[in-house]
Short mmCIF file of C-alpha atoms in Angstrom, two decimals:
data_model
loop_
_atom_site.label_atom_id
_atom_site.label_comp_id
_atom_site.label_asym_id
_atom_site.label_seq_id
_atom_site.Cartn_x
_atom_site.Cartn_y
_atom_site.Cartn_z
CA MET A 300 26.27 9.98 -23.52
CA ASN A 301 23.91 13.08 -24.59
CA PRO A 302 26.51 16.00 -23.66
CA ASN A 303 22.67 18.25 -23.48
CA ALA A 304 21.37 16.10 -20.18
CA GLU A 305 21.70 16.73 -16.65
CA HIS A 306 23.56 14.31 -15.47
CA HIS A 307 23.82 12.76 -11.73
CA SER A 308 25.11 9.76 -9.97
CA VAL A 309 21.99 8.93 -9.03
CA ALA A 310 18.62 9.37 -10.28
CA ILE A 311 15.34 8.69 -7.64
CA VAL A 312 12.30 7.52 -9.36
CA GLY A 313 9.27 8.68 -7.45
CA GLY A 314 8.62 11.20 -4.03
CA GLY A 315 7.65 9.18 -2.10
CA GLN A 316 8.02 8.85 1.45
CA ALA A 317 10.59 5.79 -0.10
CA GLY A 318 12.17 8.09 -2.32
CA LEU A 319 12.54 11.29 -0.33
CA SER A 320 13.68 8.29 3.06
CA LEU A 321 16.41 7.32 0.12
CA SER A 322 17.55 11.18 -0.05
CA TYR A 323 17.16 10.49 3.38
CA TYR A 324 20.61 8.48 3.24
CA LEU A 325 22.37 9.93 0.44
CA GLN A 326 22.63 13.72 1.53
CA GLN A 327 23.62 11.24 4.27
CA ARG A 328 26.98 9.98 2.19
CA GLY A 329 27.63 13.26 0.16
CA ILE A 330 26.27 10.83 -3.00
CA ASP A 331 25.11 13.66 -5.39
CA HIS A 332 21.06 12.72 -6.29
CA ILE A 333 18.08 14.01 -7.98
CA VAL A 334 14.66 12.95 -6.88
CA LEU A 335 11.98 13.03 -9.28
CA GLU A 336 8.77 13.54 -9.03
CA LYS A 337 5.43 13.66 -10.97
CA ARG A 338 3.32 15.60 -9.61
CA SER A 339 4.82 16.92 -5.73
CA PRO A 340 5.80 15.00 -2.75
CA LEU A 341 3.94 12.87 -0.97
CA HIS A 342 1.31 13.74 -2.99
CA ALA A 343 -1.35 10.58 -3.15
CA TRP A 344 -1.45 10.94 0.70
CA ARG A 345 -3.52 15.35 -0.27
CA THR A 346 -5.48 13.45 -2.95
CA GLN A 347 -5.85 9.50 -2.84
CA ARG A 348 -7.38 9.14 0.66
CA TRP A 349 -10.82 9.74 1.33
CA ASP A 350 -12.14 12.09 4.84
CA SER A 351 -12.03 10.00 7.87
CA PHE A 352 -9.58 8.22 6.88
CA CYS A 353 -6.51 7.25 9.59
CA LEU A 354 -4.26 4.56 10.27
CA VAL A 355 -4.07 1.09 10.82
CA THR A 356 -1.10 0.55 12.30
CA PRO A 357 -0.54 1.97 15.49
CA ASN A 358 1.37 5.44 15.46
CA TRP A 359 4.56 4.57 17.10
CA GLN A 360 5.18 2.47 14.03
CA CYS A 361 5.49 5.88 11.83
CA LYS A 362 9.97 5.66 12.36
CA LEU A 363 10.42 7.64 9.45
CA PRO A 364 14.53 8.03 8.92
CA GLY A 365 15.06 10.81 11.20
CA TRP A 366 11.33 11.32 11.89
CA GLU A 367 9.50 9.37 14.00
CA TYR A 368 6.65 9.78 15.42
CA ALA A 369 6.97 11.97 18.88
CA GLY A 370 3.42 13.30 19.91
CA SER A 371 1.14 12.71 22.91
CA ASP A 372 -0.86 9.34 21.46
CA PRO A 373 2.19 6.75 20.69
CA HIS A 374 -0.83 3.45 20.50
CA GLY A 375 -3.17 5.91 18.69
CA PHE A 376 -3.40 5.91 14.85
CA MET A 377 -3.46 9.46 13.19
CA LYS A 378 -6.07 10.68 11.07
CA LYS A 379 -6.05 12.27 7.21
CA ASP A 380 -5.11 16.26 8.27
CA GLU A 381 -2.51 14.12 11.43
CA ILE A 382 -0.57 12.57 9.04
CA ILE A 383 -0.35 14.62 5.95
CA GLU A 384 1.51 17.60 9.43
CA TYR A 385 3.53 14.99 10.42
CA LEU A 386 4.92 13.90 6.60
CA ASP A 387 5.62 17.58 5.51
CA GLY A 388 7.36 18.37 7.87
CA PHE A 389 9.12 14.99 7.09
CA VAL A 390 9.45 16.68 3.55
CA LYS A 391 10.54 20.10 5.33
CA HIS A 392 13.24 17.67 7.85
CA VAL A 393 14.57 15.69 4.57
CA ALA A 394 14.60 19.66 2.15
CA ALA A 395 15.56 16.83 -0.57
CA PRO A 396 16.76 17.93 -4.47
CA VAL A 397 13.36 17.15 -5.71
CA ARG A 398 12.20 18.23 -8.81
CA SER A 399 8.69 18.59 -8.92
CA GLY A 400 5.62 18.16 -12.24
CA LEU A 401 7.96 15.98 -14.16
CA THR A 402 6.97 12.17 -15.67
CA VAL A 403 9.55 10.42 -16.68
CA GLN A 404 8.74 8.77 -19.98
CA ARG A 405 11.39 6.67 -20.60
CA ALA A 406 15.24 5.86 -18.42
CA ALA A 407 16.77 2.97 -20.13
CA THR A 408 20.33 1.98 -19.51
CA ARG A 409 23.67 3.85 -21.84
CA ALA A 410 26.55 2.72 -23.70
CA GLY A 411 29.60 2.54 -21.50
CA GLY A 412 26.63 2.56 -18.06
CA GLY A 413 24.30 4.78 -16.11
CA PHE A 414 21.16 5.29 -17.11
CA GLU A 415 19.77 8.21 -20.01
CA ILE A 416 16.72 9.47 -18.66
CA ALA A 417 13.63 11.41 -21.36
CA THR A 418 11.24 13.71 -18.76
CA SER A 419 8.21 15.75 -19.40
CA GLN A 420 10.56 18.96 -19.13
CA GLY A 421 13.62 18.25 -20.25
CA ARG A 422 16.61 15.25 -20.07
CA TYR A 423 18.60 13.58 -17.57
CA SER A 424 21.94 11.23 -17.22
CA ALA A 425 22.51 8.64 -14.09
CA ASP A 426 25.19 5.83 -12.43
CA GLN A 427 22.54 4.79 -10.35
CA LEU A 428 19.01 4.51 -11.41
CA VAL A 429 16.76 3.82 -8.31
CA VAL A 430 12.23 3.61 -8.92
CA ALA A 431 11.23 4.13 -5.97
CA SER A 432 7.14 4.91 -6.95
CA GLY A 433 6.09 1.98 -5.84
CA GLY A 434 3.67 -0.01 -6.73
CA TYR A 435 0.28 1.20 -6.94
CA HIS A 436 0.05 3.39 -10.01
CA GLN A 437 -2.88 1.89 -12.20
CA PRO A 438 -6.54 1.28 -10.33
CA ILE A 439 -8.10 -1.66 -10.70
CA ILE A 440 -11.62 -1.16 -13.02
CA PRO A 441 -12.82 -4.39 -14.77
CA ARG A 442 -13.71 -4.55 -18.09
CA LEU A 443 -17.91 -5.14 -16.40
CA ALA A 444 -17.73 -1.84 -15.26
CA GLU A 445 -17.76 -0.21 -19.69
CA ARG A 446 -21.01 -2.35 -20.17
CA LEU A 447 -23.16 -0.86 -16.39
CA PRO A 448 -25.76 2.18 -16.90
CA ARG A 449 -24.08 5.61 -17.20
CA GLU A 450 -26.62 7.17 -14.74
CA LEU A 451 -24.30 5.14 -12.79
CA LEU A 452 -21.82 6.69 -11.19
CA GLN A 453 -18.25 4.84 -10.47
CA ILE A 454 -14.92 5.57 -9.07
CA HIS A 455 -12.25 4.22 -7.46
CA SER A 456 -11.20 3.81 -3.67
CA GLU A 457 -9.12 6.43 -4.50
CA GLN A 458 -11.50 8.63 -4.95
CA TYR A 459 -13.18 8.23 -2.22
CA ARG A 460 -14.30 11.72 0.07
CA ASN A 461 -16.97 10.43 1.59
CA ALA A 462 -21.06 9.67 1.39
CA GLN A 463 -22.11 12.58 1.13
CA ALA A 464 -19.87 13.91 -2.29
CA LEU A 465 -22.55 9.94 -3.39
CA PRO A 466 -25.44 10.22 -5.71
CA PRO A 467 -29.34 9.09 -3.50
CA GLY A 468 -29.04 5.26 -3.36
CA LYS A 469 -27.70 2.17 -2.11
CA VAL A 470 -23.34 2.12 -2.50
CA LEU A 471 -21.50 -1.48 -4.44
CA VAL A 472 -18.99 -1.39 -2.90
CA VAL A 473 -16.28 -4.20 -4.36
CA GLY A 474 -14.09 -5.77 -3.13
CA ASN A 475 -13.56 -6.46 0.93
CA GLY A 476 -9.47 -5.97 1.70
CA GLN A 477 -8.53 -2.97 3.73
CA SER A 478 -9.72 0.22 1.77
CA GLY A 479 -13.09 -1.50 0.69
CA ALA A 480 -14.22 -3.11 3.75
CA GLN A 481 -13.29 0.69 5.69
CA ILE A 482 -14.97 2.30 2.99
CA ALA A 483 -18.24 -0.01 3.00
CA GLU A 484 -18.50 1.60 7.39
CA ASP A 485 -17.59 4.50 6.33
CA LEU A 486 -20.57 4.64 4.78
CA HIS A 487 -22.29 2.32 6.57
CA LEU A 488 -21.66 4.69 9.96
CA ALA A 489 -23.33 7.72 7.39
CA GLY A 490 -26.62 6.02 7.56
CA ARG A 491 -25.99 4.59 3.56
CA GLN A 492 -27.53 1.82 2.48
CA VAL A 493 -24.44 -0.73 1.42
CA VAL A 494 -23.74 -3.75 -0.50
CA MET A 495 -20.72 -5.23 -0.47
CA ALA A 496 -18.93 -8.10 -2.91
CA THR A 497 -16.46 -9.81 -1.10
CA GLY A 498 -13.37 -11.16 -2.13
CA ASP A 499 -10.94 -13.01 0.52
CA ALA A 500 -9.53 -10.47 2.13
CA PRO A 501 -7.91 -11.70 5.07
CA ARG A 502 -8.80 -10.28 8.12
CA CYS A 503 -7.34 -9.64 12.31
CA ALA A 504 -8.33 -8.87 15.63
CA ARG A 505 -7.29 -4.73 16.82
CA PHE A 506 -7.32 -5.70 20.12
CA TYR A 507 -6.26 -8.82 22.27
CA ARG A 508 -5.81 -10.21 25.53
CA GLY A 509 -4.75 -6.91 25.79
CA LYS A 510 -2.72 -5.01 23.12
CA ASP A 511 -3.20 -3.86 20.63
CA VAL A 512 -2.10 -7.12 17.48
CA VAL A 513 0.40 -4.99 15.85
CA ASP A 514 1.72 -5.06 19.26
CA TRP A 515 1.38 -8.73 19.55
CA LEU A 516 3.00 -9.37 16.22
CA ALA A 517 6.00 -7.14 16.75
CA ASP A 518 6.69 -8.39 19.79
CA MET A 519 7.15 -11.68 18.19
CA GLY A 520 9.21 -10.82 15.81
CA TYR A 521 6.73 -10.57 12.43
CA TYR A 522 7.82 -7.45 11.49
CA ASP A 523 11.58 -7.79 11.09
CA MET A 524 11.49 -11.61 9.41
CA PRO A 525 12.95 -10.77 5.32
CA VAL A 526 10.03 -11.57 3.15
CA HIS A 527 12.15 -15.32 2.43
CA GLU A 528 12.24 -16.71 5.57
CA HIS A 529 8.91 -16.46 5.42
CA PRO A 530 5.90 -20.07 4.60
CA LEU A 531 4.89 -18.48 1.16
CA ARG A 532 9.14 -16.72 0.40
CA GLU A 533 7.56 -14.44 -2.61
CA GLY A 534 4.41 -15.45 -2.98
CA VAL A 535 3.13 -13.27 -0.18
CA ARG A 536 3.20 -10.26 -1.85
CA ASP A 537 0.28 -10.57 -3.12
CA ASN A 538 -1.22 -11.09 0.16
CA THR A 539 -4.22 -9.11 -0.04
CA ASN A 540 -4.31 -6.78 3.36
CA HIS A 541 -5.19 -8.29 6.87
CA TYR A 542 -8.85 -5.66 7.48
CA VAL A 543 -9.08 -3.62 10.43
CA THR A 544 -9.00 -0.09 11.14
CA GLY A 545 -7.72 2.56 14.04
CA ARG A 546 -10.81 4.95 13.30
CA ASP A 547 -12.29 6.10 17.12
CA GLY A 548 -9.27 4.47 18.37
CA GLY A 549 -9.18 1.86 16.36
CA ARG A 550 -11.67 -1.61 16.57
CA ASP A 551 -12.51 -4.87 14.97
CA ILE A 552 -14.42 -4.47 11.12
CA ASP A 553 -16.95 -7.59 11.34
CA LEU A 554 -18.70 -7.75 8.24
CA ARG A 555 -21.93 -10.14 9.70
CA ARG A 556 -21.80 -7.43 12.76
CA PHE A 557 -23.07 -5.59 9.85
CA ALA A 558 -24.79 -7.55 7.93
CA ASN A 559 -26.78 -8.18 11.16
CA GLU A 560 -27.16 -4.27 11.22
CA GLY A 561 -28.45 -4.27 6.85
CA MET A 562 -25.73 -4.35 5.28
CA GLU A 563 -26.47 -6.83 2.24
CA LEU A 564 -24.27 -8.68 1.56
CA TYR A 565 -23.21 -11.46 -1.27
CA GLY A 566 -19.83 -14.38 -2.90
CA LEU A 567 -17.31 -11.89 -6.02
CA LEU A 568 -18.28 -10.47 -8.57
CA THR A 569 -18.47 -12.28 -11.50
CA GLY A 570 -20.71 -10.69 -14.50
CA LEU A 571 -22.80 -9.36 -15.40
CA GLU A 572 -26.12 -9.80 -17.38
CA GLY A 573 -28.37 -7.26 -19.12
CA ASP A 574 -29.99 -5.68 -15.57
CA THR A 575 -28.59 -8.11 -13.19
CA LEU A 576 -24.96 -8.20 -11.39
CA HIS A 577 -23.74 -12.00 -11.04
CA PHE A 578 -21.72 -12.78 -7.99
CA ASN A 579 -20.52 -16.71 -6.91
CA PRO A 580 -22.12 -18.82 -4.10
CA ASP A 581 -19.10 -18.09 -2.52
CA LEU A 582 -19.42 -15.50 1.19
CA ARG A 583 -20.05 -17.47 3.59
CA ALA A 584 -16.76 -18.97 2.38
CA ASN A 585 -15.90 -15.23 2.21
CA LEU A 586 -17.06 -14.50 5.53
CA ASP A 587 -15.26 -18.58 6.98
CA HIS A 588 -11.86 -17.26 5.34
CA ALA A 589 -11.78 -13.99 6.88
CA ASP A 590 -12.15 -15.09 10.53
CA ARG A 591 -10.15 -18.54 10.40
CA ILE A 592 -7.20 -16.22 9.89
CA TYR A 593 -8.33 -14.11 12.56
CA ASN A 594 -8.81 -16.64 14.73
CA GLY A 595 -5.30 -18.16 13.02
CA ILE A 596 -3.58 -15.13 14.66
CA ASN A 597 -4.69 -14.82 17.55
CA ALA A 598 -3.74 -18.39 18.34
CA ALA A 599 -0.16 -17.64 17.45
CA ILE A 600 -0.70 -15.00 20.40
CA ASP A 601 -2.18 -17.42 22.45
CA LYS A 602 1.40 -19.13 21.77
CA HIS A 603 3.52 -16.83 22.41
CA ILE A 604 2.46 -15.88 25.94
CA GLU A 605 2.33 -19.30 26.99
CA LYS A 606 5.78 -19.86 25.79
CA ALA A 607 6.80 -16.60 27.07
CA GLY A 608 5.39 -16.99 30.43
CA LEU A 609 3.54 -13.13 29.69
CA ASP A 610 1.04 -12.65 32.30
CA ALA A 611 -2.22 -11.42 29.93
CA PRO A 612 -5.70 -11.46 30.72
CA PRO A 613 -7.79 -15.45 29.05
CA PRO A 614 -7.93 -15.90 25.63
CA SER A 615 -10.86 -16.20 23.15
CA VAL A 616 -11.62 -17.90 19.76
CA TYR A 617 -14.63 -15.52 17.59
CA ARG A 618 -17.54 -16.94 16.88
CA PRO A 619 -19.58 -15.49 14.22
CA VAL A 620 -22.84 -13.50 15.23
CA TRP A 621 -24.35 -13.95 11.59
CA GLU A 622 -24.70 -16.86 8.68
CA PRO A 623 -25.64 -15.72 5.33
CA ALA A 624 -29.13 -18.03 5.11
CA ALA A 625 -28.37 -18.89 1.68
CA GLU A 626 -26.26 -17.99 -0.99
CA ARG A 627 -27.49 -14.95 -3.68
CA THR A 628 -25.77 -14.97 -6.42
CA ARG A 629 -27.78 -12.38 -8.60
CA LEU A 630 -28.72 -8.75 -8.17
CA SER A 631 -30.87 -6.72 -10.64
CA LEU A 632 -29.16 -3.23 -9.91
CA ARG A 633 -32.22 -1.29 -10.94
CA GLU A 634 -35.09 -3.04 -8.73
CA SER A 635 -32.45 -2.92 -5.94
CA GLY A 636 -32.02 0.92 -6.44
CA ILE A 637 -28.13 0.98 -7.08
CA GLY A 638 -27.02 4.79 -7.30
CA ALA A 639 -22.68 4.21 -7.93
CA VAL A 640 -19.81 1.65 -7.47
CA ILE A 641 -16.60 2.12 -5.56
CA TRP A 642 -14.84 -0.17 -6.90
CA CYS A 643 -12.00 -1.33 -4.56
CA ILE A 644 -9.48 -4.17 -6.54
CA GLY A 645 -6.27 -2.41 -6.08
CA PHE A 646 -4.48 -1.22 -7.82
CA SER A 647 -2.20 -2.37 -11.00
CA PRO A 648 1.25 -1.73 -11.30
CA ASP A 649 3.07 -0.05 -14.47
CA PHE A 650 6.98 0.49 -15.14
CA SER A 651 6.48 0.83 -18.23
CA TRP A 652 8.75 3.60 -19.02
CA LEU A 653 11.94 1.49 -17.96
CA ASP A 654 13.17 -0.61 -20.50
CA ALA A 655 15.48 -3.38 -18.41
CA PRO A 656 15.71 -7.07 -18.71
CA VAL A 657 14.79 -6.84 -14.80
CA PHE A 658 10.68 -7.85 -14.54
CA ASN A 659 9.51 -11.53 -15.01
CA GLY A 660 6.20 -11.49 -16.70
CA ARG A 661 3.63 -10.18 -14.84
CA GLY A 662 5.89 -7.42 -15.15
CA GLN A 663 7.18 -7.40 -11.14
CA PRO A 664 10.53 -6.53 -10.91
CA GLY A 665 13.18 -9.43 -10.26
CA HIS A 666 15.07 -8.70 -6.83
CA VAL A 667 16.85 -9.29 -4.04
CA ARG A 668 16.62 -6.76 -1.23
CA GLY A 669 15.97 -4.09 -4.14
CA VAL A 670 18.44 -4.38 -5.87
CA THR A 671 18.00 -6.41 -9.21
CA ALA A 672 20.85 -8.13 -11.48
CA LEU A 673 20.91 -4.70 -13.41
CA PRO A 674 24.28 -4.17 -12.21
CA GLY A 675 23.34 0.10 -10.69
CA LEU A 676 19.19 -0.11 -10.87
CA TYR A 677 17.44 -1.05 -7.37
CA PHE A 678 13.90 -0.79 -6.38
CA ILE A 679 11.95 1.29 -3.07
CA GLY A 680 8.71 0.79 -1.60
CA LEU A 681 7.44 -2.01 -3.04
CA PRO A 682 5.34 -4.29 0.13
CA TRP A 683 7.19 -7.16 1.20
CA LEU A 684 10.03 -5.52 -0.96
CA HIS A 685 12.62 -7.20 2.28
CA THR A 686 10.23 -7.36 5.11
CA TRP A 687 6.43 -6.71 6.39
CA GLY A 688 7.28 -2.85 6.73
CA SER A 689 8.79 -2.34 3.23
CA GLY A 690 5.57 -0.08 1.85
CA ARG A 691 4.94 0.99 5.60
CA PHE A 692 6.41 3.97 7.26
CA SER A 693 7.47 1.00 10.19
CA GLY A 694 10.20 -0.74 7.17
CA VAL A 695 10.98 1.90 4.98
CA ALA A 696 13.57 3.88 7.46
CA ARG A 697 15.31 -0.07 6.65
CA ASP A 698 14.61 -0.12 3.31
CA ALA A 699 16.25 2.85 2.70
CA LEU A 700 19.88 2.69 4.62
CA TYR A 701 20.47 -1.04 3.17
CA LEU A 702 19.97 1.07 -0.08
CA ALA A 703 22.09 3.95 0.41
CA GLU A 704 24.47 1.42 1.77
CA GLN A 705 24.83 -0.39 -1.84
CA ILE A 706 25.08 2.61 -3.32
CA GLU A 707 28.05 4.12 -1.55
CA ALA A 708 29.75 0.75 -3.04
CA ARG A 709 29.20 1.38 -6.39
CA ALA A 710 30.16 5.08 -6.46
CA PRO A 711 32.92 6.05 -7.79
CA VAL A 712 35.30 7.65 -5.64
CA ALA A 713 36.49 10.97 -6.27
CA GLY A 714 39.84 11.78 -8.84
CA THR A 715 40.57 7.76 -9.21
CA PRO A 716 40.14 7.81 -13.41
CA ALA A 717 37.09 6.16 -12.33
CA ALA A 718 35.48 8.88 -11.00
CA ARG A 719 37.07 11.61 -14.05
CA GLU A 720 36.24 8.31 -16.84
CA LEU A 721 31.78 9.18 -15.90
CA ALA A 722 32.61 13.45 -15.20
CA GLU A 723 34.69 14.01 -18.52
CA PRO A 724 31.50 14.06 -20.63
CA TRP A 725 29.06 16.71 -18.47
CA LEU A 726 33.08 19.22 -17.39
CA SER A 727 33.02 20.40 -20.94
#
């Protein structure tokens, strides 16, 4: 044990919604803890979202602990400034013991139990450790980017703010997941010419048979389904989010309609030869896959309505409004007039600072509902940690409460020999 380390019963690494939610429940239980945050609480919502960003799930799903959405538009979609206001209120509400502006450089088990934590501002130790830093750490930009012309602006989706901030010319958006599809729409609505390299991202309807699809799925119990009951089991954690938007009151995102309006669509970007980008001939397959998922979700809602005998508008099936005349597999950067590239292919996790034998060969932590096989080590805020909402405002409270109960069960009771043994080094 390091007598110079500041000791706490619990150390939480990460001051986002997950870390603060857990702090809320630990405070309720009187459990001593510290939250170690690299920047400032919930900073990503201020610094890594574009100007027109809005929620893609309705406001009623904002259910942070003790801080549920209480506005006048529960079925609407908060815009960026409204989200920040909501989260600022949550930060004040929790009043967590946060140490901001420090980087956790290494955390490891210590002899006799517990954890040693080295940071950019000193050392800490804790009996139990919670990793609440999320799973989106390193922006993914392929090595191909290194060979693109230097004069071509390249940014990641987290750096995009608005169409006006980009140089003249067409904009190549790589990736059509949730961020890519919404950024492409933002550019398209601003009158910019967009070239999109698609992948196999799924999509869903915004509204169907008189209700938001999210409302239907909630009624069907989908958001309460634990990962071990999902047909894909843990494989669901690798799924790309369905693209849809809450913009202007909410609507579908239909890339085929955008193509009719002038957006240029290609298949998967696979390489670069000289000045020429290469794409897979899979645009049609990608669009068909997205529509198949779209119609499949709606068909499941149809079955639910029929089984429950509900009164709802009649069912419908999406029919393509545009088809690619041919698969285009090559595009000259110079001849096409592309002036900027936005990489929208996600993030990779980085838990390299954590020295603990809990990771699989892909660098992902093994856990059951956030509890690892290493006593006293937990994760929270990861996609599908337990349910669909685990990495979102809707389900993180449930995960935080569960972990608070696990932490409390392991915490030594004050006054017992075990508690005195743990406290002695820090009282001398």
